[in-house]
mmCIF file of C-alpha atoms in Angstrom:
data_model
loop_
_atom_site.group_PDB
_atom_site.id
_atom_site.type_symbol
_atom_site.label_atom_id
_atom_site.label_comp_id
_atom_site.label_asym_id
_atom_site.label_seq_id
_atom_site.Cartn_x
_atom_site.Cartn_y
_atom_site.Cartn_z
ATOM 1 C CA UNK A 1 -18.358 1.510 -6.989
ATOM 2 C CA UNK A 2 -19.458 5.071 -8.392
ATOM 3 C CA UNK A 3 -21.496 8.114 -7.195
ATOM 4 C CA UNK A 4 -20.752 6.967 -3.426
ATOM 5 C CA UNK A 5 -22.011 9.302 -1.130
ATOM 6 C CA UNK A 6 -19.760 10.108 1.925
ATOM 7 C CA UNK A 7 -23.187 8.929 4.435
ATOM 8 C CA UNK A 8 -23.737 5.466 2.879
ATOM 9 C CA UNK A 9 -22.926 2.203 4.860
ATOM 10 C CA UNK A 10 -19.086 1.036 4.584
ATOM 11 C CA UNK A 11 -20.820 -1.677 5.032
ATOM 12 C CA UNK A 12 -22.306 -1.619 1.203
ATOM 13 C CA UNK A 13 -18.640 -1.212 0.014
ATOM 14 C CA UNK A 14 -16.783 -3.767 1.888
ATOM 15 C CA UNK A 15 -15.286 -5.774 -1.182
ATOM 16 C CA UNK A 16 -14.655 -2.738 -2.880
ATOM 17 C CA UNK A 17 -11.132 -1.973 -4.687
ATOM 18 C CA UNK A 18 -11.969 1.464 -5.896
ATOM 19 C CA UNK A 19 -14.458 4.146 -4.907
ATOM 20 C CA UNK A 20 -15.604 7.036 -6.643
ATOM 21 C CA UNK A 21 -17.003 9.382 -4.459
ATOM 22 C CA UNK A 22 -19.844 11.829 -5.497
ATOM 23 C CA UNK A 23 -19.043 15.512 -6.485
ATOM 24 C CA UNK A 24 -19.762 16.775 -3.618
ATOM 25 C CA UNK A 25 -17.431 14.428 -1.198
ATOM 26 C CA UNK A 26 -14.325 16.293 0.263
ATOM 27 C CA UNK A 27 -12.144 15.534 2.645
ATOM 28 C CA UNK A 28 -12.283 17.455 5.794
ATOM 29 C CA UNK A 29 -8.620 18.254 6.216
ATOM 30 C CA UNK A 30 -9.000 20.571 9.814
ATOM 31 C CA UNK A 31 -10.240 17.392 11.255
ATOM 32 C CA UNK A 32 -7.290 15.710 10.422
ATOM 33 C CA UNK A 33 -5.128 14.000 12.663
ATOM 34 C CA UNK A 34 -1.671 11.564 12.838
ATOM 35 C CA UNK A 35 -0.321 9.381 15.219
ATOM 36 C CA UNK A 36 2.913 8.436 15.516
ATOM 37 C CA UNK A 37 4.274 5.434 16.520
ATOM 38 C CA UNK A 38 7.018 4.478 14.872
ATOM 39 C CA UNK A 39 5.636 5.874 11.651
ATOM 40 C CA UNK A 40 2.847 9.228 11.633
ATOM 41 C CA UNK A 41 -0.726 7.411 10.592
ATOM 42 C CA UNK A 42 -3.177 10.144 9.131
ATOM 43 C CA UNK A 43 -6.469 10.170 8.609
ATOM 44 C CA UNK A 44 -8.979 12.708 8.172
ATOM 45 C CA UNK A 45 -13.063 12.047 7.665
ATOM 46 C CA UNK A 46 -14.653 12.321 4.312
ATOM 47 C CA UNK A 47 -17.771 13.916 4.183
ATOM 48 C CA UNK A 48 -20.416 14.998 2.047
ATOM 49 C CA UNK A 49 -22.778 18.313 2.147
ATOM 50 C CA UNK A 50 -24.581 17.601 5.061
ATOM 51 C CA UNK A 51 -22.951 17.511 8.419
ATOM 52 C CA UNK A 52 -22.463 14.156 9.570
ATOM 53 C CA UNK A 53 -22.014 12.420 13.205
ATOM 54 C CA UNK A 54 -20.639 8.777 11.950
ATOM 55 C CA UNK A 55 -18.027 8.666 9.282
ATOM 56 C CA UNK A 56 -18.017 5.691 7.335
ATOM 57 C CA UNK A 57 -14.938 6.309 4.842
ATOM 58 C CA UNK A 58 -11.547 8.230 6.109
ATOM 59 C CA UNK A 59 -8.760 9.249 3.814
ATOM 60 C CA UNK A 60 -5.649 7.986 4.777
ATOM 61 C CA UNK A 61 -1.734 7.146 4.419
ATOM 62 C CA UNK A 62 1.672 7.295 6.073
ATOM 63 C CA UNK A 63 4.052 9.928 7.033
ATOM 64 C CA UNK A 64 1.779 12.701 5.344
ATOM 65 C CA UNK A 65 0.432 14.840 7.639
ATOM 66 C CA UNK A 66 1.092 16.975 10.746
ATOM 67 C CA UNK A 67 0.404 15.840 14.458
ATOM 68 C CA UNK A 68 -3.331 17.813 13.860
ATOM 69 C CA UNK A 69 -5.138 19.879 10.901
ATOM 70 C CA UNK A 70 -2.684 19.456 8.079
ATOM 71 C CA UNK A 71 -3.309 16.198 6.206
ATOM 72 C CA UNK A 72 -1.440 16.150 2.222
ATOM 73 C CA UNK A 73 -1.683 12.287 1.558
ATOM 74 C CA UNK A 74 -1.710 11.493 -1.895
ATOM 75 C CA UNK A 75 -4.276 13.514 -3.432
ATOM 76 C CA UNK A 76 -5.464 15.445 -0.884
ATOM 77 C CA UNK A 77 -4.923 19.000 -2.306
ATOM 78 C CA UNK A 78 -6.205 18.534 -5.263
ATOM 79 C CA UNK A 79 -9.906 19.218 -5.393
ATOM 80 C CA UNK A 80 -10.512 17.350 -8.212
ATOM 81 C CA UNK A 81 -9.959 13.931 -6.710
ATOM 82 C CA UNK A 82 -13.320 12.523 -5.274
ATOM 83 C CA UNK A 83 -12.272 8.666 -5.576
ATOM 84 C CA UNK A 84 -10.092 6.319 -3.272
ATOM 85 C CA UNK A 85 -8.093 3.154 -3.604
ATOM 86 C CA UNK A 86 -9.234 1.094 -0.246
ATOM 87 C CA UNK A 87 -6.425 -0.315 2.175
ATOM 88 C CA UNK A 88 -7.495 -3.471 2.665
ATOM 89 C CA UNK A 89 -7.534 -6.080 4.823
ATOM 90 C CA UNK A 90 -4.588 -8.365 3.669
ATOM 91 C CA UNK A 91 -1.459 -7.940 2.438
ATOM 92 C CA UNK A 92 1.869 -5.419 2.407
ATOM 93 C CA UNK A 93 -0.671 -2.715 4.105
ATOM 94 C CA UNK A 94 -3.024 -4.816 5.913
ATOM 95 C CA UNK A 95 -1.095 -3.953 9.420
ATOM 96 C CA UNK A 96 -1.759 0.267 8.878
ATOM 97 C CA UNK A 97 -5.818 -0.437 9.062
ATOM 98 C CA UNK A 98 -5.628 -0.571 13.086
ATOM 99 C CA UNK A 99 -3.190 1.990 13.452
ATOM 100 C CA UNK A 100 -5.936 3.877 11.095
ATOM 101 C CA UNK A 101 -8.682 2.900 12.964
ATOM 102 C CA UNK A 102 -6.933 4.403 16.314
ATOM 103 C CA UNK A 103 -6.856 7.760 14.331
ATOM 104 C CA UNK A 104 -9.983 7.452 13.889
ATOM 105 C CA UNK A 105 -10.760 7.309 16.994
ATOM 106 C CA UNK A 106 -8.810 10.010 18.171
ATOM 107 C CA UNK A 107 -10.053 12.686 15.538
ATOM 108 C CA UNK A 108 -13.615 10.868 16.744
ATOM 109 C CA UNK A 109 -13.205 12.149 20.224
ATOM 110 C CA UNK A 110 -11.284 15.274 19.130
ATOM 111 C CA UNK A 111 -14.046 16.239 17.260
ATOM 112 C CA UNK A 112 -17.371 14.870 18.477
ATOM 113 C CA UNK A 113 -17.439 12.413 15.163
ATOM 114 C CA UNK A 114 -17.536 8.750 15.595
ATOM 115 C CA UNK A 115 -15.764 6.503 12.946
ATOM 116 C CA UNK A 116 -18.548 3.702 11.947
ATOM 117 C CA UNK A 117 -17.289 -0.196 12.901
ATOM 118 C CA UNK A 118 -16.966 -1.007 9.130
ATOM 119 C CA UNK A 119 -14.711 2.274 7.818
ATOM 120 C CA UNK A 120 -13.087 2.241 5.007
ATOM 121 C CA UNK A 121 -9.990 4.031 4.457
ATOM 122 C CA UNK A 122 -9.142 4.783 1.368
ATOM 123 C CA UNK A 123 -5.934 6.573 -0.761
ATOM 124 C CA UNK A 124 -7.450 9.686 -2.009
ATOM 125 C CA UNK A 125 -6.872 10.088 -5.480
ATOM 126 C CA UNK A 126 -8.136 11.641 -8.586
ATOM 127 C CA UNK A 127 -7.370 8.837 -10.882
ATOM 128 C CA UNK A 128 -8.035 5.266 -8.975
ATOM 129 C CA UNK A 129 -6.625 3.836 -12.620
ATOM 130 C CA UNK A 130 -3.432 5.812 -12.851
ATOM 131 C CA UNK A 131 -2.600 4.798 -9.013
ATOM 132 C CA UNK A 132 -3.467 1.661 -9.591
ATOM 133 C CA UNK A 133 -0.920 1.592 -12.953
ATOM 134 C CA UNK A 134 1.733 2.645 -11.369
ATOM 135 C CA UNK A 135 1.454 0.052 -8.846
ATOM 136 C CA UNK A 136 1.558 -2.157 -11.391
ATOM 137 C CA UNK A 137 4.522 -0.356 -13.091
ATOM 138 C CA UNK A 138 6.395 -0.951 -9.868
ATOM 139 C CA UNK A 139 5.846 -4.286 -9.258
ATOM 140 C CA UNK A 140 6.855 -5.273 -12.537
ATOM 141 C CA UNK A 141 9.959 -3.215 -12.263
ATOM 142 C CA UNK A 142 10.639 -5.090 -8.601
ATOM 143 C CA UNK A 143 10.178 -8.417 -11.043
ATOM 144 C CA UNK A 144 12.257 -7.465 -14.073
ATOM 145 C CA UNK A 145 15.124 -5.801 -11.643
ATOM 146 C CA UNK A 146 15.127 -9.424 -9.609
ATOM 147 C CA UNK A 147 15.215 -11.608 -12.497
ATOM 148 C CA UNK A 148 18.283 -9.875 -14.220
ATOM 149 C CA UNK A 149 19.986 -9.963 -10.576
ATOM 150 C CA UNK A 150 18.969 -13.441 -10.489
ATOM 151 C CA UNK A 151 20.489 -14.079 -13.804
ATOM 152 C CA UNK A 152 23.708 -12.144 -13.847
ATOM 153 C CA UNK A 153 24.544 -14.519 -10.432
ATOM 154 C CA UNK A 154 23.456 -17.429 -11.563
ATOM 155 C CA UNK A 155 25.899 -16.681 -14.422
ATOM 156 C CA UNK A 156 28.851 -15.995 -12.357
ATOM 157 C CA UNK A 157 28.540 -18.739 -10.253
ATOM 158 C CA UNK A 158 28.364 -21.022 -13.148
ATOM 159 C CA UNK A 159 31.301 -19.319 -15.007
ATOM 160 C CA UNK A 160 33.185 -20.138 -11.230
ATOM 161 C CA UNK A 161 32.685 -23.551 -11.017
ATOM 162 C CA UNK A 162 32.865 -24.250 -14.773
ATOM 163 C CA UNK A 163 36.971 -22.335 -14.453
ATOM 164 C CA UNK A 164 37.597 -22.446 -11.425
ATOM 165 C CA UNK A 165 40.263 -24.590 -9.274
ATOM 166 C CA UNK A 166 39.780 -27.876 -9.656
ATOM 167 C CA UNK A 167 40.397 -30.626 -7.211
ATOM 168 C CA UNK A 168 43.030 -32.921 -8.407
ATOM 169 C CA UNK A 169 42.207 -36.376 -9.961
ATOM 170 C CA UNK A 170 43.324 -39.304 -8.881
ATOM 171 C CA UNK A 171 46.017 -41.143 -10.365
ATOM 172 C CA UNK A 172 44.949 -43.872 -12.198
ATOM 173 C CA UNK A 173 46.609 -47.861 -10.750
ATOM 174 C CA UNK A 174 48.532 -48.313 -14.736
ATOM 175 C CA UNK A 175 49.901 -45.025 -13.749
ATOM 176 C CA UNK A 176 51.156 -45.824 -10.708
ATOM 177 C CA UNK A 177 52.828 -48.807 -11.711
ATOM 178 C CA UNK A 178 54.246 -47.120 -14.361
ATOM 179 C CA UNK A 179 56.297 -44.897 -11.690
#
């Protein structure tokens, strides 16, 4: 989706990958908070022009930010970005959404704004293509790196049983009688 303005409807956006927020979307990085539990989950609202009550898209990620006001995930400094790669709901990352959505809350009831039912939280980035490459890059490194470990055992252990001990045979009954 493109030319997303901060107000719409999460709702609209619910399959979405990628976002590309409109020009004037920022991220409003005083209202910023991070819970820790374990890990520090940050979020911080992103708005538009007009001062807004229910915020339908948050910024977010892990072990980025400060307890309150300081929020560097991804991104986030550079005022350039305006787009977002959505967490969503399955797989590796699927179990950060509620500890988002608590956030949320918090900076909600910090801050007298209320995160809408159907967020979306979203990697702020400048380049949803480049972040997305380089995810790709790393998975296929994760693949490549496996299958050469995968290979180089599977070579050993077939060099060990090809020279390795072997148990001994058994004698054959002509030479036995020939003893």
């Amino acid at each position: 989706y493109s030319n997303v303005q901060p107000g719409e409807p999460a709702l609209n956006h619910l399959d979405a990958g990628k976002i590309f927020f409109s020009k004037g979307a920022h991220i409003e990085a005083k209202a910023a908070i991070g819970l820790a539990d374990g890990q520090r989950y940050c979020v911080a609202p992103i708005v538009g022009q007009s001062p807004m009550t229910t915020i339908e898209y948050w910024a977010a990620g892990v072990d980025c930010c400060s307890q309150a006001g300081d929020f560097t995930c991804n991104d986030a400094g550079n005022e350039n970005a305006h787009a977002g790669l959505v967490y969503l709901d399955y797989g590796p990352k699927q179990k950060y959404l509620e500890e988002f959505r608590r956030a949320a809350r918090e900076v909600g009831a910090a801050h007298g704004m209320s995160p809408s039912e159907d967020a979306l939280f979203v990697a702020w980035v400048e380049d949803p293509g480049d972040a997305q490459h380089a995810y790709w890059k790393l998975g296929m490194t994760c693949l490549v790196v496996g299958a050469v470990i995968y290979f180089a055992i599977s070579v050993l252990v077939g060099i060990m049983l090809h020279f390795g001990r072997r148990a001994p045979t058994a004698k054959s009954k002509l030479e036995i009688r020939n003893l």
